[in-house]
């Protein structure tokens, strides 16, 4: 069974060098995995393509060192070119996460093949309608939904056409989970206090950046989040 049939978005870490308070990306990835995180996405708006490839190598090595290369996927935000270049260098990158204004999911699927993982974020105010459209389902594996709160790590996340932030309420997320043909992962400023209620919405998981990457002890913070979801 390939990783595409055997992965979980339950506890999903989004990480880049601008988020780690100067600590190595691989170190934080290792700590999150030891705490029970199940998915890793490299996302950086400040890194060059070559730096992103190096970050993929660092994250992939951390996942391998924890013995989780077959179960914890490594994804890259937005940059299909980086995924393909990293793979060409022998780095195990499992897929890509794109938004509606990025490379279309069918193109990602074409380049990544049947075993690659493709995640898709839709714009907040369109998400409910969007998840009902069957044409994306064949090519995407899960939906990213947010923001739950306004978040400094992605200030334009969930922005409506008029520039206002549309945050997702728990009721919105329940409705999305009910109608979505694919698993959904929810994030955007998620803190440990949000997780128990979020886990009751029917969503399949949560994603975080600062709650783990910016924590004084990332492993403890990650474990607290995982326990809050499971509890």
PDB file of C-alpha atoms in Angstrom:
ATOM      1  CA  UNK A   1       0.000   0.000   0.000  1.00  0.00           C
ATOM      2  CA  UNK A   2       1.387   3.401  -0.981  1.00  0.00           C
ATOM      3  CA  UNK A   3       1.459   6.424   1.281  1.00  0.00           C
ATOM      4  CA  UNK A   4      -1.437   8.011  -0.632  1.00  0.00           C
ATOM      5  CA  UNK A   5      -3.729   5.230   0.636  1.00  0.00           C
ATOM      6  CA  UNK A   6      -2.186   5.216   4.085  1.00  0.00           C
ATOM      7  CA  UNK A   7      -1.795   8.715   5.518  1.00  0.00           C
ATOM      8  CA  UNK A   8      -3.561  10.831   8.094  1.00  0.00           C
ATOM      9  CA  UNK A   9      -4.147  14.582   8.258  1.00  0.00           C
ATOM     10  CA  UNK A  10      -5.132  14.325  11.935  1.00  0.00           C
ATOM     11  CA  UNK A  11      -2.181  16.364  13.257  1.00  0.00           C
ATOM     12  CA  UNK A  12      -0.622  18.393  10.470  1.00  0.00           C
ATOM     13  CA  UNK A  13       2.505  20.543  10.844  1.00  0.00           C
ATOM     14  CA  UNK A  14       3.182  23.453   8.472  1.00  0.00           C
ATOM     15  CA  UNK A  15       6.767  24.654   8.788  1.00  0.00           C
ATOM     16  CA  UNK A  16       9.313  26.990   7.246  1.00  0.00           C
ATOM     17  CA  UNK A  17      12.535  28.589   8.480  1.00  0.00           C
ATOM     18  CA  UNK A  18      10.727  31.866   9.240  1.00  0.00           C
ATOM     19  CA  UNK A  19       8.544  30.042  11.807  1.00  0.00           C
ATOM     20  CA  UNK A  20      11.087  28.151  13.933  1.00  0.00           C
ATOM     21  CA  UNK A  21      12.667  30.917  16.076  1.00  0.00           C
ATOM     22  CA  UNK A  22      16.022  30.161  14.503  1.00  0.00           C
ATOM     23  CA  UNK A  23      15.923  26.437  15.236  1.00  0.00           C
ATOM     24  CA  UNK A  24      16.531  23.856  12.480  1.00  0.00           C
ATOM     25  CA  UNK A  25      13.425  22.765  10.583  1.00  0.00           C
ATOM     26  CA  UNK A  26      14.444  19.104  10.873  1.00  0.00           C
ATOM     27  CA  UNK A  27      14.698  19.356  14.664  1.00  0.00           C
ATOM     28  CA  UNK A  28      11.121  20.677  14.986  1.00  0.00           C
ATOM     29  CA  UNK A  29       9.817  18.064  12.535  1.00  0.00           C
ATOM     30  CA  UNK A  30      11.415  15.297  14.623  1.00  0.00           C
ATOM     31  CA  UNK A  31       9.893  16.651  17.830  1.00  0.00           C
ATOM     32  CA  UNK A  32       6.431  16.929  16.278  1.00  0.00           C
ATOM     33  CA  UNK A  33       6.580  13.359  14.973  1.00  0.00           C
ATOM     34  CA  UNK A  34       7.673  12.014  18.342  1.00  0.00           C
ATOM     35  CA  UNK A  35       4.621  13.725  19.810  1.00  0.00           C
ATOM     36  CA  UNK A  36       2.294  12.022  17.324  1.00  0.00           C
ATOM     37  CA  UNK A  37       2.018  14.419  14.386  1.00  0.00           C
ATOM     38  CA  UNK A  38       0.981  12.650  11.190  1.00  0.00           C
ATOM     39  CA  UNK A  39       1.693  15.002   8.264  1.00  0.00           C
ATOM     40  CA  UNK A  40       4.343  17.628   7.411  1.00  0.00           C
ATOM     41  CA  UNK A  41       4.184  20.495   4.926  1.00  0.00           C
ATOM     42  CA  UNK A  42       7.163  22.681   4.056  1.00  0.00           C
ATOM     43  CA  UNK A  43       5.927  26.219   3.433  1.00  0.00           C
ATOM     44  CA  UNK A  44       8.127  29.283   3.076  1.00  0.00           C
ATOM     45  CA  UNK A  45       7.511  32.584   1.381  1.00  0.00           C
ATOM     46  CA  UNK A  46      11.097  33.752   1.985  1.00  0.00           C
ATOM     47  CA  UNK A  47      13.128  30.776   0.717  1.00  0.00           C
ATOM     48  CA  UNK A  48      14.439  30.339  -2.820  1.00  0.00           C
ATOM     49  CA  UNK A  49      13.669  27.201  -4.788  1.00  0.00           C
ATOM     50  CA  UNK A  50      17.088  25.768  -3.911  1.00  0.00           C
ATOM     51  CA  UNK A  51      16.601  26.570  -0.237  1.00  0.00           C
ATOM     52  CA  UNK A  52      13.196  24.882  -0.351  1.00  0.00           C
ATOM     53  CA  UNK A  53      14.758  21.771  -1.884  1.00  0.00           C
ATOM     54  CA  UNK A  54      17.312  21.721   0.938  1.00  0.00           C
ATOM     55  CA  UNK A  55      14.499  22.137   3.489  1.00  0.00           C
ATOM     56  CA  UNK A  56      12.714  19.161   1.917  1.00  0.00           C
ATOM     57  CA  UNK A  57      15.884  17.133   2.310  1.00  0.00           C
ATOM     58  CA  UNK A  58      16.155  18.153   5.955  1.00  0.00           C
ATOM     59  CA  UNK A  59      12.502  17.365   6.696  1.00  0.00           C
ATOM     60  CA  UNK A  60      12.613  14.055   4.786  1.00  0.00           C
ATOM     61  CA  UNK A  61      15.722  13.010   6.740  1.00  0.00           C
ATOM     62  CA  UNK A  62      13.954  13.820  10.017  1.00  0.00           C
ATOM     63  CA  UNK A  63      10.908  11.771   8.991  1.00  0.00           C
ATOM     64  CA  UNK A  64      13.161   8.858   7.980  1.00  0.00           C
ATOM     65  CA  UNK A  65      15.115   9.060  11.234  1.00  0.00           C
ATOM     66  CA  UNK A  66      11.850   8.629  13.139  1.00  0.00           C
ATOM     67  CA  UNK A  67      11.037   5.560  11.000  1.00  0.00           C
ATOM     68  CA  UNK A  68       7.943   7.205   9.518  1.00  0.00           C
ATOM     69  CA  UNK A  69       8.705   7.610   5.812  1.00  0.00           C
ATOM     70  CA  UNK A  70       5.961   5.125   4.910  1.00  0.00           C
ATOM     71  CA  UNK A  71       3.251   6.723   7.035  1.00  0.00           C
ATOM     72  CA  UNK A  72       3.981  10.451   7.421  1.00  0.00           C
ATOM     73  CA  UNK A  73       3.834  12.293   4.098  1.00  0.00           C
ATOM     74  CA  UNK A  74       6.067  15.241   3.301  1.00  0.00           C
ATOM     75  CA  UNK A  75       4.284  17.883   1.214  1.00  0.00           C
ATOM     76  CA  UNK A  76       5.361  21.246  -0.183  1.00  0.00           C
ATOM     77  CA  UNK A  77       3.119  24.299  -0.238  1.00  0.00           C
ATOM     78  CA  UNK A  78       2.415  25.699  -3.670  1.00  0.00           C
ATOM     79  CA  UNK A  79       5.683  24.745  -5.402  1.00  0.00           C
ATOM     80  CA  UNK A  80       5.197  21.791  -7.724  1.00  0.00           C
ATOM     81  CA  UNK A  81       8.566  22.663  -9.305  1.00  0.00           C
ATOM     82  CA  UNK A  82      10.276  22.202  -5.930  1.00  0.00           C
ATOM     83  CA  UNK A  83       8.567  18.831  -5.399  1.00  0.00           C
ATOM     84  CA  UNK A  84       9.737  17.591  -8.796  1.00  0.00           C
ATOM     85  CA  UNK A  85      13.274  18.967  -8.375  1.00  0.00           C
ATOM     86  CA  UNK A  86      13.600  17.454  -4.891  1.00  0.00           C
ATOM     87  CA  UNK A  87      12.385  14.097  -6.190  1.00  0.00           C
ATOM     88  CA  UNK A  88      14.923  14.309  -9.023  1.00  0.00           C
ATOM     89  CA  UNK A  89      17.619  14.608  -6.325  1.00  0.00           C
ATOM     90  CA  UNK A  90      16.323  11.472  -4.598  1.00  0.00           C
ATOM     91  CA  UNK A  91      14.505  13.261  -1.768  1.00  0.00           C
ATOM     92  CA  UNK A  92      11.281  11.564  -0.693  1.00  0.00           C
ATOM     93  CA  UNK A  93       8.639  14.252  -1.166  1.00  0.00           C
ATOM     94  CA  UNK A  94       5.136  12.830  -1.352  1.00  0.00           C
ATOM     95  CA  UNK A  95       3.096  15.661  -2.772  1.00  0.00           C
ATOM     96  CA  UNK A  96       1.974  19.249  -2.928  1.00  0.00           C
ATOM     97  CA  UNK A  97      -0.599  21.511  -1.288  1.00  0.00           C
ATOM     98  CA  UNK A  98      -2.114  24.183  -3.528  1.00  0.00           C
ATOM     99  CA  UNK A  99      -4.708  26.922  -3.323  1.00  0.00           C
ATOM    100  CA  UNK A 100      -7.337  27.713  -5.910  1.00  0.00           C
ATOM    101  CA  UNK A 101      -5.129  30.396  -7.463  1.00  0.00           C
ATOM    102  CA  UNK A 102      -2.091  28.088  -7.670  1.00  0.00           C
ATOM    103  CA  UNK A 103      -1.340  25.316 -10.164  1.00  0.00           C
ATOM    104  CA  UNK A 104      -4.589  23.382 -10.848  1.00  0.00           C
ATOM    105  CA  UNK A 105      -4.990  20.069  -9.058  1.00  0.00           C
ATOM    106  CA  UNK A 106      -5.343  18.131 -12.310  1.00  0.00           C
ATOM    107  CA  UNK A 107      -1.946  19.435 -13.457  1.00  0.00           C
ATOM    108  CA  UNK A 108      -0.426  18.490 -10.088  1.00  0.00           C
ATOM    109  CA  UNK A 109      -1.900  15.021 -10.429  1.00  0.00           C
ATOM    110  CA  UNK A 110      -0.551  14.662 -13.956  1.00  0.00           C
ATOM    111  CA  UNK A 111       3.000  15.478 -12.842  1.00  0.00           C
ATOM    112  CA  UNK A 112       2.935  13.614  -9.521  1.00  0.00           C
ATOM    113  CA  UNK A 113       1.264  10.476 -10.859  1.00  0.00           C
ATOM    114  CA  UNK A 114      -1.258   8.245  -9.113  1.00  0.00           C
ATOM    115  CA  UNK A 115       0.822   7.857  -5.935  1.00  0.00           C
ATOM    116  CA  UNK A 116       1.341  11.550  -5.195  1.00  0.00           C
ATOM    117  CA  UNK A 117      -0.714  13.419  -2.603  1.00  0.00           C
ATOM    118  CA  UNK A 118      -2.474  16.637  -3.605  1.00  0.00           C
ATOM    119  CA  UNK A 119      -4.072  18.874  -0.980  1.00  0.00           C
ATOM    120  CA  UNK A 120      -6.248  21.826  -1.898  1.00  0.00           C
ATOM    121  CA  UNK A 121      -7.288  24.974  -0.043  1.00  0.00           C
ATOM    122  CA  UNK A 122     -10.309  26.819  -1.369  1.00  0.00           C
ATOM    123  CA  UNK A 123     -11.036  30.456  -0.566  1.00  0.00           C
ATOM    124  CA  UNK A 124     -13.083  30.768   2.570  1.00  0.00           C
ATOM    125  CA  UNK A 125     -16.302  32.218   1.171  1.00  0.00           C
ATOM    126  CA  UNK A 126     -16.349  29.728  -1.724  1.00  0.00           C
ATOM    127  CA  UNK A 127     -15.473  26.606   0.220  1.00  0.00           C
ATOM    128  CA  UNK A 128     -18.980  25.297   0.869  1.00  0.00           C
ATOM    129  CA  UNK A 129     -19.939  25.467  -2.794  1.00  0.00           C
ATOM    130  CA  UNK A 130     -16.529  24.277  -3.853  1.00  0.00           C
ATOM    131  CA  UNK A 131     -16.502  21.063  -1.847  1.00  0.00           C
ATOM    132  CA  UNK A 132     -19.692  20.018  -3.620  1.00  0.00           C
ATOM    133  CA  UNK A 133     -18.078  20.086  -7.063  1.00  0.00           C
ATOM    134  CA  UNK A 134     -17.203  16.552  -7.990  1.00  0.00           C
ATOM    135  CA  UNK A 135     -14.648  17.394 -10.685  1.00  0.00           C
ATOM    136  CA  UNK A 136     -11.844  18.165  -8.208  1.00  0.00           C
ATOM    137  CA  UNK A 137     -12.350  15.032  -6.153  1.00  0.00           C
ATOM    138  CA  UNK A 138     -10.629  12.664  -8.558  1.00  0.00           C
ATOM    139  CA  UNK A 139      -7.399  14.666  -8.399  1.00  0.00           C
ATOM    140  CA  UNK A 140      -7.269  15.977  -4.799  1.00  0.00           C
ATOM    141  CA  UNK A 141      -6.839  13.931  -1.619  1.00  0.00           C
ATOM    142  CA  UNK A 142      -7.980  16.362   1.066  1.00  0.00           C
ATOM    143  CA  UNK A 143      -9.176  19.931   1.589  1.00  0.00           C
ATOM    144  CA  UNK A 144      -7.506  22.561   3.752  1.00  0.00           C
ATOM    145  CA  UNK A 145      -9.982  24.891   5.455  1.00  0.00           C
ATOM    146  CA  UNK A 146      -9.452  28.106   7.372  1.00  0.00           C
ATOM    147  CA  UNK A 147      -8.723  30.307   9.007  1.00  0.00           C
ATOM    148  CA  UNK A 148     -10.270  29.436  12.327  1.00  0.00           C
ATOM    149  CA  UNK A 149      -8.813  32.717  13.643  1.00  0.00           C
ATOM    150  CA  UNK A 150      -6.897  35.566  12.033  1.00  0.00           C
ATOM    151  CA  UNK A 151      -3.276  34.484  11.895  1.00  0.00           C
ATOM    152  CA  UNK A 152       0.000  36.340  11.544  1.00  0.00           C
ATOM    153  CA  UNK A 153       1.697  33.477   9.680  1.00  0.00           C
ATOM    154  CA  UNK A 154      -0.693  33.857   6.737  1.00  0.00           C
ATOM    155  CA  UNK A 155      -2.413  37.246   7.000  1.00  0.00           C
ATOM    156  CA  UNK A 156      -4.291  36.899   3.693  1.00  0.00           C
ATOM    157  CA  UNK A 157      -5.669  33.461   4.579  1.00  0.00           C
ATOM    158  CA  UNK A 158      -9.440  33.444   4.203  1.00  0.00           C
ATOM    159  CA  UNK A 159      -9.626  36.920   2.737  1.00  0.00           C
ATOM    160  CA  UNK A 160     -12.910  37.736   1.021  1.00  0.00           C
ATOM    161  CA  UNK A 161     -13.229  39.693  -2.236  1.00  0.00           C
ATOM    162  CA  UNK A 162     -13.618  42.962  -0.320  1.00  0.00           C
ATOM    163  CA  UNK A 163     -10.471  42.325   1.738  1.00  0.00           C
ATOM    164  CA  UNK A 164     -12.192  41.348   4.973  1.00  0.00           C
ATOM    165  CA  UNK A 165     -11.077  38.204   6.801  1.00  0.00           C
ATOM    166  CA  UNK A 166     -13.692  35.459   6.773  1.00  0.00           C
ATOM    167  CA  UNK A 167     -13.016  33.187   9.716  1.00  0.00           C
ATOM    168  CA  UNK A 168     -14.650  29.799   9.933  1.00  0.00           C
ATOM    169  CA  UNK A 169     -17.049  29.154  12.774  1.00  0.00           C
ATOM    170  CA  UNK A 170     -17.394  25.670  14.255  1.00  0.00           C
ATOM    171  CA  UNK A 171     -20.856  25.519  12.635  1.00  0.00           C
ATOM    172  CA  UNK A 172     -19.290  26.284   9.230  1.00  0.00           C
ATOM    173  CA  UNK A 173     -16.775  23.500   9.774  1.00  0.00           C
ATOM    174  CA  UNK A 174     -19.488  21.022  10.794  1.00  0.00           C
ATOM    175  CA  UNK A 175     -21.388  21.827   7.612  1.00  0.00           C
ATOM    176  CA  UNK A 176     -18.241  21.512   5.487  1.00  0.00           C
ATOM    177  CA  UNK A 177     -17.360  18.186   7.090  1.00  0.00           C
ATOM    178  CA  UNK A 178     -20.887  16.946   6.422  1.00  0.00           C
ATOM    179  CA  UNK A 179     -20.929  17.810   2.713  1.00  0.00           C
ATOM    180  CA  UNK A 180     -17.264  17.356   1.773  1.00  0.00           C
ATOM    181  CA  UNK A 181     -16.488  14.289  -0.343  1.00  0.00           C
ATOM    182  CA  UNK A 182     -12.867  14.475   0.876  1.00  0.00           C
ATOM    183  CA  UNK A 183     -11.259  14.657   4.330  1.00  0.00           C
ATOM    184  CA  UNK A 184     -10.807  18.197   5.657  1.00  0.00           C
ATOM    185  CA  UNK A 185      -8.057  19.657   7.824  1.00  0.00           C
ATOM    186  CA  UNK A 186      -8.693  22.948   9.632  1.00  0.00           C
ATOM    187  CA  UNK A 187      -6.197  25.578  10.710  1.00  0.00           C
ATOM    188  CA  UNK A 188      -5.387  29.236  10.969  1.00  0.00           C
ATOM    189  CA  UNK A 189      -4.330  30.349  14.427  1.00  0.00           C
ATOM    190  CA  UNK A 190      -5.368  27.036  16.031  1.00  0.00           C
ATOM    191  CA  UNK A 191      -4.358  26.747  19.684  1.00  0.00           C
ATOM    192  CA  UNK A 192      -4.705  23.848  22.080  1.00  0.00           C
ATOM    193  CA  UNK A 193      -7.899  25.343  23.567  1.00  0.00           C
ATOM    194  CA  UNK A 194      -9.587  25.149  20.136  1.00  0.00           C
ATOM    195  CA  UNK A 195      -8.795  21.517  19.484  1.00  0.00           C
ATOM    196  CA  UNK A 196     -11.407  19.625  21.564  1.00  0.00           C
ATOM    197  CA  UNK A 197     -14.314  21.519  19.983  1.00  0.00           C
ATOM    198  CA  UNK A 198     -12.725  21.244  16.557  1.00  0.00           C
ATOM    199  CA  UNK A 199     -12.403  17.472  16.933  1.00  0.00           C
ATOM    200  CA  UNK A 200     -16.166  17.258  17.502  1.00  0.00           C
ATOM    201  CA  UNK A 201     -17.066  18.992  14.232  1.00  0.00           C
ATOM    202  CA  UNK A 202     -16.400  15.973  12.047  1.00  0.00           C
ATOM    203  CA  UNK A 203     -13.222  17.520  10.604  1.00  0.00           C
ATOM    204  CA  UNK A 204     -10.445  15.007  10.024  1.00  0.00           C
ATOM    205  CA  UNK A 205      -7.628  16.987  11.574  1.00  0.00           C
ATOM    206  CA  UNK A 206      -6.046  20.322  12.454  1.00  0.00           C
ATOM    207  CA  UNK A 207      -3.022  22.131  11.062  1.00  0.00           C
ATOM    208  CA  UNK A 208      -0.732  24.460  12.960  1.00  0.00           C
ATOM    209  CA  UNK A 209       2.333  26.597  12.403  1.00  0.00           C
ATOM    210  CA  UNK A 210       3.085  28.814  15.401  1.00  0.00           C
ATOM    211  CA  UNK A 211       1.498  26.567  18.043  1.00  0.00           C
ATOM    212  CA  UNK A 212       4.363  24.093  17.532  1.00  0.00           C
ATOM    213  CA  UNK A 213       7.081  25.940  15.592  1.00  0.00           C
ATOM    214  CA  UNK A 214       7.008  28.953  17.899  1.00  0.00           C
ATOM    215  CA  UNK A 215       6.707  27.041  21.162  1.00  0.00           C
ATOM    216  CA  UNK A 216       9.471  27.074  23.770  1.00  0.00           C
ATOM    217  CA  UNK A 217       9.272  23.261  23.760  1.00  0.00           C
ATOM    218  CA  UNK A 218       7.863  22.140  20.396  1.00  0.00           C
ATOM    219  CA  UNK A 219       7.579  18.483  21.401  1.00  0.00           C
ATOM    220  CA  UNK A 220       5.544  19.241  24.525  1.00  0.00           C
ATOM    221  CA  UNK A 221       3.341  21.678  22.603  1.00  0.00           C
ATOM    222  CA  UNK A 222       2.768  19.128  19.836  1.00  0.00           C
ATOM    223  CA  UNK A 223       1.932  16.383  22.325  1.00  0.00           C
ATOM    224  CA  UNK A 224      -0.566  18.634  24.076  1.00  0.00           C
ATOM    225  CA  UNK A 225      -2.311  19.316  20.754  1.00  0.00           C
ATOM    226  CA  UNK A 226      -2.442  15.611  19.827  1.00  0.00           C
ATOM    227  CA  UNK A 227      -3.801  14.667  23.258  1.00  0.00           C
ATOM    228  CA  UNK A 228      -6.420  17.421  23.069  1.00  0.00           C
ATOM    229  CA  UNK A 229      -7.602  16.063  19.695  1.00  0.00           C
ATOM    230  CA  UNK A 230      -7.704  12.461  20.873  1.00  0.00           C
ATOM    231  CA  UNK A 231      -9.232  13.325  24.252  1.00  0.00           C
TER     232      UNK A 231
END
